[in-house]
PDB file of C-alpha atoms in Angstrom:
ATOM      1  CA  MET A   1      -0.951  28.415  28.330  1.00 76.00           C
ATOM      2  CA  ASN A   2       1.770  26.460  29.719  1.00 87.00           C
ATOM      3  CA  ILE A   3       4.714  25.766  32.295  1.00 90.00           C
ATOM      4  CA  GLU A   4       6.836  27.808  30.140  1.00 90.00           C
ATOM      5  CA  ASN A   5       4.767  30.857  30.191  1.00 91.00           C
ATOM      6  CA  ILE A   6       4.272  30.682  33.854  1.00 93.00           C
ATOM      7  CA  ASN A   7       8.090  30.501  34.533  1.00 91.00           C
ATOM      8  CA  ASN A   8       8.258  33.534  32.287  1.00 94.00           C
ATOM      9  CA  THR A   9       5.243  35.645  33.885  1.00 95.00           C
ATOM     10  CA  ILE A  10       6.934  35.018  37.449  1.00 94.00           C
ATOM     11  CA  HIS A  11      10.784  35.621  36.318  1.00 92.00           C
ATOM     12  CA  PRO A  12      10.729  38.924  37.928  1.00 94.00           C
ATOM     13  CA  GLN A  13       9.523  37.712  41.237  1.00 93.00           C
ATOM     14  CA  LYS A  14      12.050  35.256  41.352  1.00 90.00           C
ATOM     15  CA  GLU A  15      14.639  37.204  40.552  1.00 90.00           C
ATOM     16  CA  LEU A  16      14.053  39.545  43.423  1.00 91.00           C
ATOM     17  CA  LEU A  17      14.022  36.312  45.842  1.00 89.00           C
ATOM     18  CA  LEU A  18      17.522  34.851  44.119  1.00 84.00           C
ATOM     19  CA  SER A  19      18.923  38.310  44.751  1.00 88.00           C
ATOM     20  CA  HIS A  20      17.554  39.338  47.777  1.00 91.00           C
ATOM     21  CA  PRO A  21      19.782  41.353  50.463  1.00 92.00           C
ATOM     22  CA  LEU A  22      18.787  38.697  53.249  1.00 91.00           C
ATOM     23  CA  TYR A  23      21.511  36.442  51.727  1.00 87.00           C
ATOM     24  CA  GLU A  24      24.244  38.921  52.416  1.00 85.00           C
ATOM     25  CA  LYS A  25      22.991  39.685  56.302  1.00 89.00           C
ATOM     26  CA  VAL A  26      23.670  36.297  57.676  1.00 87.00           C
ATOM     27  CA  LYS A  27      27.236  37.071  59.003  1.00 86.00           C
ATOM     28  CA  THR A  28      27.172  35.635  62.506  1.00 88.00           C
ATOM     29  CA  ILE A  29      25.613  32.699  64.545  1.00 90.00           C
ATOM     30  CA  ALA A  30      23.317  35.214  65.878  1.00 92.00           C
ATOM     31  CA  ASP A  31      22.143  36.019  62.204  1.00 92.00           C
ATOM     32  CA  LEU A  32      21.866  32.572  61.323  1.00 91.00           C
ATOM     33  CA  ASN A  33      19.595  31.823  64.269  1.00 94.00           C
ATOM     34  CA  CYS A  34      17.401  34.587  63.759  1.00 96.00           C
ATOM     35  CA  PHE A  35      16.926  33.361  60.279  1.00 94.00           C
ATOM     36  CA  LEU A  36      16.325  29.853  61.204  1.00 94.00           C
ATOM     37  CA  GLU A  37      13.721  30.928  63.895  1.00 97.00           C
ATOM     38  CA  ASN A  38      11.880  32.893  61.316  1.00 97.00           C
ATOM     39  CA  HIS A  39      11.870  30.768  58.376  1.00 95.00           C
ATOM     40  CA  VAL A  40      10.927  27.580  60.176  1.00 97.00           C
ATOM     41  CA  TYR A  41       7.441  28.833  59.715  1.00 97.00           C
ATOM     42  CA  ALA A  42       7.826  28.251  55.972  1.00 95.00           C
ATOM     43  CA  VAL A  43       9.348  24.743  56.600  1.00 94.00           C
ATOM     44  CA  TRP A  44       6.184  23.876  58.666  1.00 97.00           C
ATOM     45  CA  ASP A  45       3.452  25.263  56.564  1.00 95.00           C
ATOM     46  CA  PHE A  46       4.867  23.664  53.608  1.00 93.00           C
ATOM     47  CA  MET A  47       3.792  20.414  54.890  1.00 95.00           C
ATOM     48  CA  SER A  48       0.208  21.238  55.098  1.00 96.00           C
ATOM     49  CA  LEU A  49       0.523  22.347  51.164  1.00 95.00           C
ATOM     50  CA  LEU A  50       1.736  18.753  50.490  1.00 94.00           C
ATOM     51  CA  LYS A  51      -0.761  16.850  52.775  1.00 96.00           C
ATOM     52  CA  ALA A  52      -3.809  19.100  51.337  1.00 97.00           C
ATOM     53  CA  LEU A  53      -2.564  17.872  47.960  1.00 95.00           C
ATOM     54  CA  GLN A  54      -2.437  14.266  48.950  1.00 96.00           C
ATOM     55  CA  ALA A  55      -5.811  14.494  50.389  1.00 95.00           C
ATOM     56  CA  LYS A  56      -7.055  15.850  46.962  1.00 95.00           C
ATOM     57  CA  LEU A  57      -5.138  13.651  44.864  1.00 95.00           C
ATOM     58  CA  THR A  58      -5.163  10.323  46.388  1.00 96.00           C
ATOM     59  CA  CYS A  59      -7.651   8.783  48.670  1.00 95.00           C
ATOM     60  CA  THR A  60      -7.027   8.872  51.988  1.00 93.00           C
ATOM     61  CA  THR A  61     -10.349   7.978  53.614  1.00 94.00           C
ATOM     62  CA  THR A  62     -12.195   4.564  54.307  1.00 96.00           C
ATOM     63  CA  PRO A  63     -13.300   2.857  52.439  1.00 97.00           C
ATOM     64  CA  TRP A  64     -10.661   3.174  49.552  1.00 96.00           C
ATOM     65  CA  PHE A  65     -11.461   4.077  46.216  1.00 96.00           C
ATOM     66  CA  PRO A  66      -9.048   4.574  43.424  1.00 95.00           C
ATOM     67  CA  THR A  67      -8.601   8.192  42.351  1.00 93.00           C
ATOM     68  CA  LYS A  68      -9.166   9.390  38.781  1.00 88.00           C
ATOM     69  CA  ASN A  69      -5.598  10.159  37.713  1.00 86.00           C
ATOM     70  CA  ARG A  70      -3.180   7.599  38.309  1.00 89.00           C
ATOM     71  CA  GLU A  71      -0.060   9.826  37.517  1.00 87.00           C
ATOM     72  CA  THR A  72      -0.896  12.579  39.779  1.00 88.00           C
ATOM     73  CA  ARG A  73      -1.517   9.988  42.391  1.00 91.00           C
ATOM     74  CA  TYR A  74       1.821   8.527  41.974  1.00 91.00           C
ATOM     75  CA  LEU A  75       3.638  11.787  41.835  1.00 88.00           C
ATOM     76  CA  ILE A  76       2.314  13.290  45.310  1.00 91.00           C
ATOM     77  CA  ASN A  77       2.901  10.106  46.994  1.00 94.00           C
ATOM     78  CA  GLU A  78       6.713  10.071  46.037  1.00 91.00           C
ATOM     79  CA  ILE A  79       6.973  13.612  46.991  1.00 90.00           C
ATOM     80  CA  VAL A  80       5.069  12.672  50.416  1.00 94.00           C
ATOM     81  CA  LEU A  81       7.172   9.700  51.123  1.00 94.00           C
ATOM     82  CA  ALA A  82      10.277  11.847  50.874  1.00 91.00           C
ATOM     83  CA  GLU A  83       9.173  15.053  52.960  1.00 92.00           C
ATOM     84  CA  GLU A  84       7.485  13.267  55.816  1.00 96.00           C
ATOM     85  CA  THR A  85       9.583  10.217  56.105  1.00 96.00           C
ATOM     86  CA  ASP A  86      13.146  10.967  54.763  1.00 95.00           C
ATOM     87  CA  LEU A  87      16.397   9.712  56.013  1.00 91.00           C
ATOM     88  CA  THR A  88      18.274  11.889  58.312  1.00 94.00           C
ATOM     89  CA  ILE A  89      22.181  12.242  58.636  1.00 93.00           C
ATOM     90  CA  ASP A  90      22.617   9.421  60.803  1.00 93.00           C
ATOM     91  CA  GLY A  91      19.978   7.080  59.332  1.00 94.00           C
ATOM     92  CA  ARG A  92      16.677   7.693  60.963  1.00 95.00           C
ATOM     93  CA  HIS A  93      13.572   8.766  59.482  1.00 96.00           C
ATOM     94  CA  GLN A  94      12.007  12.144  59.908  1.00 96.00           C
ATOM     95  CA  SER A  95      10.075  14.718  58.145  1.00 96.00           C
ATOM     96  CA  HIS A  96      11.886  17.631  56.779  1.00 94.00           C
ATOM     97  CA  TYR A  97      10.390  19.816  59.363  1.00 96.00           C
ATOM     98  CA  GLU A  98      11.659  17.524  62.301  1.00 97.00           C
ATOM     99  CA  MET A  99      15.038  17.630  60.750  1.00 96.00           C
ATOM    100  CA  TYR A 100      14.904  21.559  60.304  1.00 95.00           C
ATOM    101  CA  VAL A 101      14.120  21.576  64.082  1.00 97.00           C
ATOM    102  CA  GLU A 102      17.108  19.316  64.930  1.00 95.00           C
ATOM    103  CA  ALA A 103      19.319  21.250  63.028  1.00 93.00           C
ATOM    104  CA  MET A 104      18.133  24.399  64.668  1.00 94.00           C
ATOM    105  CA  GLU A 105      18.871  23.136  68.117  1.00 94.00           C
ATOM    106  CA  ALA A 106      22.191  21.996  67.176  1.00 91.00           C
ATOM    107  CA  CYS A 107      22.749  25.235  65.825  1.00 89.00           C
ATOM    108  CA  GLY A 108      21.765  26.755  69.364  1.00 90.00           C
ATOM    109  CA  ALA A 109      18.778  28.284  67.603  1.00 94.00           C
ATOM    110  CA  SER A 110      15.492  28.578  69.621  1.00 97.00           C
ATOM    111  CA  THR A 111      12.554  26.448  68.793  1.00 98.00           C
ATOM    112  CA  SER A 112      10.391  27.758  71.636  1.00 98.00           C
ATOM    113  CA  GLY A 113       8.532  30.152  68.890  1.00 98.00           C
ATOM    114  CA  ILE A 114       7.527  27.397  66.427  1.00 98.00           C
ATOM    115  CA  GLU A 115       6.682  25.059  69.340  1.00 98.00           C
ATOM    116  CA  SER A 116       4.528  27.852  71.312  1.00 97.00           C
ATOM    117  CA  PHE A 117       2.594  28.429  67.799  1.00 98.00           C
ATOM    118  CA  LEU A 118       1.694  24.945  67.165  1.00 98.00           C
ATOM    119  CA  SER A 119       0.563  24.161  70.754  1.00 97.00           C
ATOM    120  CA  GLU A 120      -1.585  27.443  70.343  1.00 97.00           C
ATOM    121  CA  ILE A 121      -3.090  25.802  67.027  1.00 97.00           C
ATOM    122  CA  ASN A 122      -3.905  22.632  68.889  1.00 96.00           C
ATOM    123  CA  SER A 123      -5.513  24.610  71.642  1.00 96.00           C
ATOM    124  CA  LEU A 124      -7.407  26.887  69.485  1.00 95.00           C
ATOM    125  CA  HIS A 125      -8.621  24.507  66.733  1.00 93.00           C
ATOM    126  CA  ASN A 126      -8.601  27.267  64.450  1.00 96.00           C
ATOM    127  CA  ILE A 127      -5.230  28.196  61.944  1.00 97.00           C
ATOM    128  CA  PHE A 128      -6.652  31.598  61.213  1.00 98.00           C
ATOM    129  CA  VAL A 129      -7.020  32.872  64.600  1.00 97.00           C
ATOM    130  CA  ALA A 130      -3.877  31.451  65.927  1.00 97.00           C
ATOM    131  CA  ILE A 131      -1.952  33.411  62.906  1.00 98.00           C
ATOM    132  CA  LYS A 132      -3.872  36.430  63.965  1.00 97.00           C
ATOM    133  CA  THR A 133      -3.568  36.665  67.440  1.00 97.00           C
ATOM    134  CA  SER A 134       0.184  35.243  67.493  1.00 97.00           C
ATOM    135  CA  ASP A 135       3.043  37.768  67.972  1.00 96.00           C
ATOM    136  CA  LEU A 136       4.994  37.018  64.708  1.00 98.00           C
ATOM    137  CA  HIS A 137       5.894  39.675  62.081  1.00 97.00           C
ATOM    138  CA  PRO A 138       3.028  40.960  59.830  1.00 98.00           C
ATOM    139  CA  ASN A 139       4.901  39.480  57.018  1.00 98.00           C
ATOM    140  CA  ILE A 140       5.172  35.952  58.510  1.00 98.00           C
ATOM    141  CA  LYS A 141       1.540  36.137  59.552  1.00 98.00           C
ATOM    142  CA  ALA A 142       0.588  37.071  55.725  1.00 98.00           C
ATOM    143  CA  PHE A 143       2.573  34.227  54.545  1.00 98.00           C
ATOM    144  CA  LEU A 144       1.105  32.119  56.696  1.00 98.00           C
ATOM    145  CA  ASP A 145      -2.452  33.300  56.087  1.00 98.00           C
ATOM    146  CA  PHE A 146      -2.117  32.816  52.536  1.00 98.00           C
ATOM    147  CA  THR A 147      -0.898  29.442  52.490  1.00 97.00           C
ATOM    148  CA  PHE A 148      -3.985  28.372  54.494  1.00 98.00           C
ATOM    149  CA  ARG A 149      -6.238  30.525  52.679  1.00 98.00           C
ATOM    150  CA  VAL A 150      -5.319  28.581  49.524  1.00 97.00           C
ATOM    151  CA  ILE A 151      -5.552  25.259  51.271  1.00 97.00           C
ATOM    152  CA  ASP A 152      -8.943  26.484  52.537  1.00 97.00           C
ATOM    153  CA  GLU A 153     -10.383  27.442  49.307  1.00 93.00           C
ATOM    154  CA  GLY A 154      -9.638  24.001  48.291  1.00 85.00           C
ATOM    155  CA  LYS A 155      -9.198  24.271  44.194  1.00 94.00           C
ATOM    156  CA  THR A 156      -6.186  21.647  43.576  1.00 95.00           C
ATOM    157  CA  HIS A 157      -4.520  23.195  40.697  1.00 96.00           C
ATOM    158  CA  GLU A 158      -4.327  26.336  42.994  1.00 97.00           C
ATOM    159  CA  ILE A 159      -2.912  24.482  46.172  1.00 96.00           C
ATOM    160  CA  ALA A 160      -0.385  22.780  43.705  1.00 95.00           C
ATOM    161  CA  ALA A 161       0.698  26.113  42.245  1.00 95.00           C
ATOM    162  CA  ALA A 162       1.401  27.479  45.294  1.00 95.00           C
ATOM    163  CA  PHE A 163       3.441  24.159  46.383  1.00 92.00           C
ATOM    164  CA  THR A 164       5.301  24.147  42.935  1.00 90.00           C
ATOM    165  CA  PHE A 165       6.055  27.824  41.884  1.00 88.00           C
ATOM    166  CA  GLY A 166       5.896  29.235  45.406  1.00 81.00           C
ATOM    167  CA  ARG A 167       7.991  26.311  47.087  1.00 74.00           C
ATOM    168  CA  GLU A 168       9.400  23.312  45.278  1.00 60.00           C
ATOM    169  CA  ASP A 169      10.596  25.047  42.092  1.00 62.00           C
ATOM    170  CA  LEU A 170      12.531  27.640  44.323  1.00 66.00           C
ATOM    171  CA  ILE A 171      14.009  25.706  46.895  1.00 67.00           C
ATOM    172  CA  PRO A 172      17.274  24.540  45.103  1.00 67.00           C
ATOM    173  CA  SER A 173      18.492  27.847  43.823  1.00 71.00           C
ATOM    174  CA  MET A 174      17.795  29.633  47.313  1.00 70.00           C
ATOM    175  CA  PHE A 175      19.334  27.182  49.640  1.00 72.00           C
ATOM    176  CA  THR A 176      22.166  26.951  47.172  1.00 74.00           C
ATOM    177  CA  ALA A 177      22.762  30.621  47.738  1.00 74.00           C
ATOM    178  CA  ILE A 178      22.176  30.369  51.612  1.00 77.00           C
ATOM    179  CA  LEU A 179      24.297  27.473  52.154  1.00 75.00           C
ATOM    180  CA  LYS A 180      27.304  28.956  50.296  1.00 76.00           C
ATOM    181  CA  ASN A 181      26.837  32.020  52.928  1.00 76.00           C
ATOM    182  CA  PHE A 182      26.822  29.779  55.513  1.00 78.00           C
ATOM    183  CA  GLN A 183      29.761  27.815  54.742  1.00 76.00           C
ATOM    184  CA  ALA A 184      31.651  31.062  54.165  1.00 78.00           C
ATOM    185  CA  ASN A 185      30.762  32.596  57.416  1.00 78.00           C
ATOM    186  CA  PHE A 186      30.919  29.930  59.671  1.00 78.00           C
ATOM    187  CA  PRO A 187      33.913  27.551  58.861  1.00 79.00           C
ATOM    188  CA  GLU A 188      34.437  26.477  62.470  1.00 77.00           C
ATOM    189  CA  THR A 189      30.760  25.956  63.458  1.00 79.00           C
ATOM    190  CA  ASP A 190      29.397  22.462  63.379  1.00 79.00           C
ATOM    191  CA  LEU A 191      26.379  22.741  61.153  1.00 86.00           C
ATOM    192  CA  SER A 192      26.448  19.456  59.854  1.00 87.00           C
ATOM    193  CA  LYS A 193      22.760  18.732  60.224  1.00 90.00           C
ATOM    194  CA  LEU A 194      21.573  22.066  58.645  1.00 88.00           C
ATOM    195  CA  ILE A 195      24.108  21.727  55.787  1.00 86.00           C
ATOM    196  CA  TYR A 196      22.525  18.354  55.165  1.00 89.00           C
ATOM    197  CA  TYR A 197      19.168  19.438  55.215  1.00 89.00           C
ATOM    198  CA  PHE A 198      20.027  21.861  52.519  1.00 86.00           C
ATOM    199  CA  GLU A 199      21.785  19.569  50.424  1.00 84.00           C
ATOM    200  CA  ARG A 200      19.186  17.108  50.793  1.00 86.00           C
ATOM    201  CA  HIS A 201      16.464  19.556  49.470  1.00 81.00           C
ATOM    202  CA  ILE A 202      18.845  20.586  46.684  1.00 80.00           C
ATOM    203  CA  GLU A 203      19.132  16.870  45.681  1.00 81.00           C
ATOM    204  CA  LEU A 204      15.612  15.832  45.973  1.00 81.00           C
ATOM    205  CA  ASP A 205      13.969  19.143  44.600  1.00 73.00           C
ATOM    206  CA  ALA A 206      16.295  19.831  41.529  1.00 70.00           C
ATOM    207  CA  ASP A 207      16.472  16.114  40.156  1.00 71.00           C
ATOM    208  CA  GLU A 208      13.100  14.808  41.465  1.00 74.00           C
ATOM    209  CA  HIS A 209      10.418  16.892  43.219  1.00 78.00           C
ATOM    210  CA  GLY A 210      10.666  19.857  41.290  1.00 80.00           C
ATOM    211  CA  PRO A 211      10.281  17.954  37.616  1.00 84.00           C
ATOM    212  CA  MET A 212       7.496  16.006  39.439  1.00 84.00           C
ATOM    213  CA  ALA A 213       5.568  18.936  40.360  1.00 87.00           C
ATOM    214  CA  MET A 214       5.525  20.770  37.294  1.00 89.00           C
ATOM    215  CA  LYS A 215       4.302  17.468  35.544  1.00 89.00           C
ATOM    216  CA  MET A 216       1.609  17.352  38.351  1.00 90.00           C
ATOM    217  CA  ILE A 217       0.826  21.059  37.490  1.00 94.00           C
ATOM    218  CA  THR A 218       0.695  20.033  33.711  1.00 93.00           C
ATOM    219  CA  GLU A 219      -1.704  17.233  34.727  1.00 91.00           C
ATOM    220  CA  LEU A 220      -4.116  19.136  36.587  1.00 93.00           C
ATOM    221  CA  CYS A 221      -4.616  22.034  34.347  1.00 94.00           C
ATOM    222  CA  GLY A 222      -4.536  20.110  31.025  1.00 92.00           C
ATOM    223  CA  THR A 223      -6.060  22.597  28.289  1.00 93.00           C
ATOM    224  CA  ASP A 224      -8.286  24.342  30.837  1.00 95.00           C
ATOM    225  CA  ALA A 225      -7.240  28.094  30.148  1.00 95.00           C
ATOM    226  CA  LYS A 226      -8.985  29.555  33.356  1.00 96.00           C
ATOM    227  CA  LYS A 227      -6.937  26.743  35.487  1.00 96.00           C
ATOM    228  CA  TRP A 228      -3.549  27.965  33.791  1.00 96.00           C
ATOM    229  CA  LYS A 229      -4.745  31.476  34.609  1.00 96.00           C
ATOM    230  CA  ASP A 230      -5.274  30.523  38.248  1.00 97.00           C
ATOM    231  CA  VAL A 231      -1.869  28.833  38.689  1.00 96.00           C
ATOM    232  CA  GLU A 232      -0.242  32.029  37.457  1.00 96.00           C
ATOM    233  CA  GLU A 233      -2.203  34.445  39.600  1.00 96.00           C
ATOM    234  CA  ILE A 234      -1.485  32.301  42.847  1.00 96.00           C
ATOM    235  CA  SER A 235       2.266  31.552  41.812  1.00 95.00           C
ATOM    236  CA  ILE A 236       2.770  35.418  41.757  1.00 96.00           C
ATOM    237  CA  LEU A 237       0.974  35.823  45.244  1.00 96.00           C
ATOM    238  CA  ALA A 238       3.131  32.965  46.435  1.00 95.00           C
ATOM    239  CA  LEU A 239       6.366  34.641  45.195  1.00 95.00           C
ATOM    240  CA  GLU A 240       5.361  37.750  46.627  1.00 96.00           C
ATOM    241  CA  LYS A 241       4.639  36.662  50.079  1.00 96.00           C
ATOM    242  CA  ARG A 242       7.739  34.946  50.542  1.00 94.00           C
ATOM    243  CA  ILE A 243       9.794  38.014  49.231  1.00 95.00           C
ATOM    244  CA  GLY A 244       7.844  39.356  52.239  1.00 97.00           C
ATOM    245  CA  LEU A 245       9.116  36.945  54.681  1.00 96.00           C
ATOM    246  CA  TRP A 246      12.725  37.640  53.475  1.00 95.00           C
ATOM    247  CA  ASP A 247      12.175  41.143  53.758  1.00 97.00           C
ATOM    248  CA  ALA A 248      10.836  40.572  57.467  1.00 98.00           C
ATOM    249  CA  ILE A 249      13.877  38.442  58.470  1.00 97.00           C
ATOM    250  CA  GLU A 250      16.227  40.897  56.895  1.00 97.00           C
ATOM    251  CA  GLU A 251      14.417  43.450  59.222  1.00 97.00           C
ATOM    252  CA  THR A 252      14.491  41.456  62.000  1.00 97.00           C
ATOM    253  CA  ILE A 253      18.435  40.838  61.738  1.00 96.00           C
ATOM    254  CA  THR A 254      18.994  44.622  61.140  1.00 95.00           C
ATOM    255  CA  LYS A 255      17.072  45.323  64.335  1.00 92.00           C
ATOM    256  CA  ASN A 256      18.862  42.925  66.380  1.00 87.00           C
ATOM    257  CA  LEU A 257      22.228  44.343  65.239  1.00 80.00           C
ATOM    258  CA  GLU A 258      20.950  47.742  66.569  1.00 77.00           C
ATOM    259  CA  LEU A 259      20.395  46.723  69.953  1.00 74.00           C
ATOM    260  CA  VAL A 260      24.067  45.352  70.238  1.00 60.00           C
TER     261      VAL A 260
END
């Protein structure tokens, strides 16, 4: 098995995501804010997948020792550099999560939900309990629980699969569709930080991080058929959880409209 085989296997799930009715539901600023307030959890937990990979593929403890695979060490450190300390629209350095939160604030979206959730994690010191006891939509809970179960299991190639095929490989296409929708529906609203965030992701993921992540998968799996099968299964599950997240946001937007 190889990258081409994985892409062929997950094609149906990718098509469901790229043609999801959610994109057409984001028609007003209220819809946009609803999207941002729910999608931010995926922006946040992505960083945990990334840092889990960095912990697995590089040495983050002392005393320092060189890790075995120099190529994957380079690949993950390059991705971490951009995702954790990228340049903002006004020349500062921030993680993409922090950029997203700033964009939410600029759009008038509430950040209280994600801030309360992170505070609860710090208080409980247990991500799984925090997820279970939160008042998040069940699909968002399932999305987050899946991410941290994969991390907790600790298999590097499975974490890389969730990261690559569930996230990085999809981001350029998904965000392009969303961005076009935003520009068409909100021409008089200042969405500069949000548009910058999306365009930055499209630029990085399509040109750099996507290919890097694919190379990382190939390096990690090599000729091990079991690892390739694990990657296939985790990738399908990751995409199904992402579809569930999109379903949840669409459902919330629809319910909000019914209340108006």
